[in-house]
XYZ file of N, CA and C in Angstrom:
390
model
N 2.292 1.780 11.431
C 0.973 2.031 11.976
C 1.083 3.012 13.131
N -0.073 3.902 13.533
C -0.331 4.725 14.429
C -1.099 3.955 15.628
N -0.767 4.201 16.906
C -1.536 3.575 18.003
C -1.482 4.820 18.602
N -3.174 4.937 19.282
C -3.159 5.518 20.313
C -2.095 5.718 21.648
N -2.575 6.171 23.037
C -1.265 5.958 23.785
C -1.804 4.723 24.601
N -2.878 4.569 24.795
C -3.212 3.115 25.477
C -2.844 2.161 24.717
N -2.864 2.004 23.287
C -2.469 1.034 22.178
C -1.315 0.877 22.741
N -0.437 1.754 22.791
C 1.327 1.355 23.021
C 1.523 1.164 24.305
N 0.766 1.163 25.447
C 1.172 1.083 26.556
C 0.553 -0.568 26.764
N -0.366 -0.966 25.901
C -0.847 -2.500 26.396
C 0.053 -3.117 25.108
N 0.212 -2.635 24.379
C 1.641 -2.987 23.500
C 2.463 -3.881 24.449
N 3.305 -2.029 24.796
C 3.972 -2.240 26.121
C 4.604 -3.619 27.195
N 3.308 -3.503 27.329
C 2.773 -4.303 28.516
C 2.865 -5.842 28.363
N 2.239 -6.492 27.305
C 2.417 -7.142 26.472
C 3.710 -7.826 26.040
N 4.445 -7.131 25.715
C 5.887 -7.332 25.341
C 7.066 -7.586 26.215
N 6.409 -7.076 27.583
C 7.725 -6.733 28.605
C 6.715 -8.128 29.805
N 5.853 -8.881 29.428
C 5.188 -9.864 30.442
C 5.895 -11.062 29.878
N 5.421 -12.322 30.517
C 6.255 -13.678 30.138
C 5.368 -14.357 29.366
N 4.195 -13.911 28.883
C 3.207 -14.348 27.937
C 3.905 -13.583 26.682
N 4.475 -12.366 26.493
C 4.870 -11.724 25.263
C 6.552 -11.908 24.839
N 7.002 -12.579 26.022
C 8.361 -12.779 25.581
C 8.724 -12.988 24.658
N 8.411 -13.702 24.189
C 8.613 -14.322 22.428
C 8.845 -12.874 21.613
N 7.962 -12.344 21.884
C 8.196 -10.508 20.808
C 9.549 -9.911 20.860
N 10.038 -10.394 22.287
C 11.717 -10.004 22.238
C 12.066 -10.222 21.465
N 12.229 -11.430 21.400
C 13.571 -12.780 20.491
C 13.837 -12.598 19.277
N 14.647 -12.082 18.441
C 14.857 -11.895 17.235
C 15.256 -13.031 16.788
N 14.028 -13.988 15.863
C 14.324 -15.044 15.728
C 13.517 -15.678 13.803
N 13.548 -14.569 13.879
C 13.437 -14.402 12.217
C 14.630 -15.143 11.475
N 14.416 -16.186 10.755
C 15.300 -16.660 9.431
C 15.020 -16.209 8.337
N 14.612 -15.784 8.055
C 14.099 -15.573 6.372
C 14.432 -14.194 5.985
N 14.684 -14.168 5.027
C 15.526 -12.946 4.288
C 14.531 -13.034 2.906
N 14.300 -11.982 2.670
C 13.432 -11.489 1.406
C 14.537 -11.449 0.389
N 14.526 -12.273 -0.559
C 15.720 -11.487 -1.796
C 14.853 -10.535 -2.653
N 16.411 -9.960 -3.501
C 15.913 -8.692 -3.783
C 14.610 -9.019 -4.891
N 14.825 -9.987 -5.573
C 13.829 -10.666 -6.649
C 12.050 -10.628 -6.537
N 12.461 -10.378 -4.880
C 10.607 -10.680 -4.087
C 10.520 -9.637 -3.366
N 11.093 -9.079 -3.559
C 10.959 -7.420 -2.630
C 9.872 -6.444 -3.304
N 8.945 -6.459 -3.045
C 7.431 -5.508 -3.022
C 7.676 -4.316 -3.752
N 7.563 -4.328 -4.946
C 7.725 -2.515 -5.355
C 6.162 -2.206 -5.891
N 5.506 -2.689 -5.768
C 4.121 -2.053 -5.939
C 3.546 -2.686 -4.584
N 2.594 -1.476 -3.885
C 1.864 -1.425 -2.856
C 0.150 -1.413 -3.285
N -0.729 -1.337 -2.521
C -1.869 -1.690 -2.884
C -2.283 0.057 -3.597
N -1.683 1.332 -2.561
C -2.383 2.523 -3.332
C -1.725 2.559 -4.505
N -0.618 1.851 -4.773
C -0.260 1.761 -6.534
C -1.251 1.223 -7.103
N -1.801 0.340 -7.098
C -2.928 -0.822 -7.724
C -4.291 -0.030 -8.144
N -4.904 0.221 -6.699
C -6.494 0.016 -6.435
C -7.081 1.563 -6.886
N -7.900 1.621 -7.387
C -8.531 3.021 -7.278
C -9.177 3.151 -6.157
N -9.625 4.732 -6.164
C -10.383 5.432 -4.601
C -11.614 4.253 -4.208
N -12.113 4.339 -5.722
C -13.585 3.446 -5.275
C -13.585 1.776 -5.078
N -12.364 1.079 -5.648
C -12.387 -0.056 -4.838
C -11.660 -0.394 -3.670
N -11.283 1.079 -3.364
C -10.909 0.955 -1.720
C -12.138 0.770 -0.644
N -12.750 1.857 -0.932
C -14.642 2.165 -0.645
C -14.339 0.815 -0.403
N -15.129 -0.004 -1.541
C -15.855 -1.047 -1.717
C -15.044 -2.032 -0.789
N -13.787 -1.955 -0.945
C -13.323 -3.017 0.169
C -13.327 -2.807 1.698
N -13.612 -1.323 1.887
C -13.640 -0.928 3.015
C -14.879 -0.846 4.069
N -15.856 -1.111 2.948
C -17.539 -0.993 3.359
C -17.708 -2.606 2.175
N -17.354 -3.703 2.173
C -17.739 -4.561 1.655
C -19.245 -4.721 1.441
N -20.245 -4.778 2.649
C -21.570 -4.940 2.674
C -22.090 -3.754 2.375
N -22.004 -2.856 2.341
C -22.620 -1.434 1.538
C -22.937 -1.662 0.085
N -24.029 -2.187 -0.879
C -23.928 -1.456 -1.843
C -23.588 -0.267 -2.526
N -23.738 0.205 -3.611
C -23.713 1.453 -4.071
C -22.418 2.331 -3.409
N -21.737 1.536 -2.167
C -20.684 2.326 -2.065
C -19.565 3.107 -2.969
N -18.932 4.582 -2.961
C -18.180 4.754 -3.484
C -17.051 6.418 -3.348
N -15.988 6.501 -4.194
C -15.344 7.474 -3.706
C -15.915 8.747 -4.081
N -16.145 9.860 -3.032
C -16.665 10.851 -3.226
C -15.063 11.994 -2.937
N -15.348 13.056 -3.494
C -13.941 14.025 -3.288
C -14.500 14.954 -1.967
N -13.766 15.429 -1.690
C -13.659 16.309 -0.600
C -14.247 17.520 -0.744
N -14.557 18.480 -0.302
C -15.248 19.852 -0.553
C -13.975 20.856 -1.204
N -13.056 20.068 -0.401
C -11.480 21.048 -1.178
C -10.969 20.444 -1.795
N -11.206 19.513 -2.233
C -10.294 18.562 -3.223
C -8.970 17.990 -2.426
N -9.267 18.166 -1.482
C -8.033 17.214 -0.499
C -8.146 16.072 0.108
N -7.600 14.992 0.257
C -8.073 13.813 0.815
C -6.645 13.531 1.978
N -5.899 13.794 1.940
C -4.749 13.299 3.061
C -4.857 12.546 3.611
N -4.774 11.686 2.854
C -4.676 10.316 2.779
C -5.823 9.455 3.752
N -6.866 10.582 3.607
C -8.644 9.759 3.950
C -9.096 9.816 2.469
N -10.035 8.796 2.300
C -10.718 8.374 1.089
C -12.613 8.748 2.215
N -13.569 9.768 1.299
C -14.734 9.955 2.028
C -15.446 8.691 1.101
N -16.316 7.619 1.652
C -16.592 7.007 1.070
C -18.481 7.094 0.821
N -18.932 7.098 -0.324
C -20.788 7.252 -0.015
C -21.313 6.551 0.296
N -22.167 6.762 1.515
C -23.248 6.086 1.876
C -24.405 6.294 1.787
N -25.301 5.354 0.940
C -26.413 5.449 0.425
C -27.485 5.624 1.395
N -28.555 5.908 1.207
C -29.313 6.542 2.163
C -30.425 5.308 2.681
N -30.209 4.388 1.721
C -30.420 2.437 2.639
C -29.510 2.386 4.217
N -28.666 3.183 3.941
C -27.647 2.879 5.727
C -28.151 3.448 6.879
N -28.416 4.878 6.661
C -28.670 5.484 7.839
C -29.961 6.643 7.845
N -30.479 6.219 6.596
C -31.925 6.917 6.241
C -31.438 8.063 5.152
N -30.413 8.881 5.395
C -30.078 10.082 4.564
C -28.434 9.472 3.742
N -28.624 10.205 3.122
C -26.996 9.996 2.013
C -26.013 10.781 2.835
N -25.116 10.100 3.003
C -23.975 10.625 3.832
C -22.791 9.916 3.736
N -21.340 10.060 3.896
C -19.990 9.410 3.750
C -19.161 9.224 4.904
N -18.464 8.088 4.965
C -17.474 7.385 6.234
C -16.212 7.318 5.476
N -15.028 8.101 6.551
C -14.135 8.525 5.970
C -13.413 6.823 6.089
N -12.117 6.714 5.356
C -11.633 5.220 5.374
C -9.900 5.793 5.137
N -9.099 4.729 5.588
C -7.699 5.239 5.245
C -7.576 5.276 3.960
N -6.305 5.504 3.436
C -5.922 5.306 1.837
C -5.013 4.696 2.144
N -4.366 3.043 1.395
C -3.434 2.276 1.883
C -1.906 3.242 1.426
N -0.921 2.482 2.054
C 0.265 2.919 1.692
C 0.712 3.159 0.255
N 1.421 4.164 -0.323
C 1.586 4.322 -1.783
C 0.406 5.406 -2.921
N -0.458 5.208 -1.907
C -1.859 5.499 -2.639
C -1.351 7.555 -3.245
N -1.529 8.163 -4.123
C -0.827 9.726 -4.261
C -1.456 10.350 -3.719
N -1.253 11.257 -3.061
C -1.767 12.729 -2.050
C -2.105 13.726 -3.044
N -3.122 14.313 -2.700
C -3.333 15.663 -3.902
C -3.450 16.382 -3.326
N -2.955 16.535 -1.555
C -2.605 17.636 -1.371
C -0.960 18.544 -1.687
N 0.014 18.137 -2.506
C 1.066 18.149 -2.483
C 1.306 17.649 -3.797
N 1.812 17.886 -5.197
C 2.622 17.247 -5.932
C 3.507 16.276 -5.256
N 3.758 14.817 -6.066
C 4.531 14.404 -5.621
C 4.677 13.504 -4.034
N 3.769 13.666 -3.407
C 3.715 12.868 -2.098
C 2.586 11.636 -1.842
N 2.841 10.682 -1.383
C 2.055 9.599 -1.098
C 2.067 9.269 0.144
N 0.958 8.659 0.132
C 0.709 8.598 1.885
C 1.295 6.985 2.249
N 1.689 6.959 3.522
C 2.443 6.230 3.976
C 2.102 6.524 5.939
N 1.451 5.389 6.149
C 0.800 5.339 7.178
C -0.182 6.290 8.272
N -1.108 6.930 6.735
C -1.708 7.757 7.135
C -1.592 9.473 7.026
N 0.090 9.652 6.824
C 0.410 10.726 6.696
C 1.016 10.902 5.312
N 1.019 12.139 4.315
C 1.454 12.254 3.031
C 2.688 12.560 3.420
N 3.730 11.902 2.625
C 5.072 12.025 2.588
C 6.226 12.226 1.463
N 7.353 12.852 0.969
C 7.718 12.671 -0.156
C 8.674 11.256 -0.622
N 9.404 10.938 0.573
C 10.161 9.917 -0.067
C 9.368 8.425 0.009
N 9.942 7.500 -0.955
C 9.203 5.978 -0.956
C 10.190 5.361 -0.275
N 9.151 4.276 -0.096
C 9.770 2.970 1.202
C 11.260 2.293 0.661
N 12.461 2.420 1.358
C 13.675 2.183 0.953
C 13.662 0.795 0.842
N 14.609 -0.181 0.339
C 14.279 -1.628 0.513
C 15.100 -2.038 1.658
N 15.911 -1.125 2.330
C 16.959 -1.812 3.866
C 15.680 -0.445 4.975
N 13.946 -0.576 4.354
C 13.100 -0.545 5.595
C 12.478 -1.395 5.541
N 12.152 -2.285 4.262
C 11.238 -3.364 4.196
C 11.591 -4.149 4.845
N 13.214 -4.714 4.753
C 13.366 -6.026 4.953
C 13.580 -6.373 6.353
N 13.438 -7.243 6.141
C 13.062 -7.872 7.836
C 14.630 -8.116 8.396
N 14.305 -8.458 9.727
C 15.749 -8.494 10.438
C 16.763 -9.610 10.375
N 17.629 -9.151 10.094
C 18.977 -9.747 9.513
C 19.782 -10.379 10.826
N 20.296 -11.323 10.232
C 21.268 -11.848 11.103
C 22.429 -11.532 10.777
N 23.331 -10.479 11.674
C 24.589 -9.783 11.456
C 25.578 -11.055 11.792
């Protein structure tokens, strides 16, 4: 995920107080085997328009509209019917991880930004006890 710089500084802040201590402690047991390790992500799954729809739940008629250039980088423009704000108009929404980039053969977005390589499985897994 992307945080602003106030995001990471009350992060920060947070983490380094005696209310956030706990965030130190590497105190994870659990180990993912390889059997349960995630190889499909949700932009593998979902199409543009039931992203919309999950993204504007209470919107009817919501849905995926394309871009004026046919680029989305890894924003989905979603329609908004003209019940919302009087005129027809669209709210941009992320595209989850995995989801394909058409700005680029070959790249999927991965926290917002289109990228070429996929998620390794020694980034998934959680922290190990050496």
């Amino acid at each position: 995920m992307k945080f602003s710089q106030c995001c990471n500084s009350m992060i920060s802040w947070l983490a380094w107080s005696r209310t956030g201590a706990c965030l130190l402690t590497a105190s994870a047991k659990r180990k993912i085997k390889k059997k349960y390790y995630t190889r499909l992500f949700v932009g593998n799954i979902m199409t543009r328009d039931q992203i919309c729809r999950i993204s504007f739940p209470n919107i009817p008629g919501t849905r995926f509209i394309k871009d004026y250039n046919g680029l989305e980088n890894c924003f989905a423009r979603c329609f908004m019917p003209k019940s919302v704000y009087g005129y027809d108009t669209f709210m941009p929404t992320f595209l989850p991880d995995n989801a394909p980039c058409t700005e680029n053969n070959g790249t999927i977005c991965r926290n917002g930004d289109c990228i070429r390589e996929k998620l390794k499985r020694r980034q998934y897994r959680p922290y190990e006890k050496r």
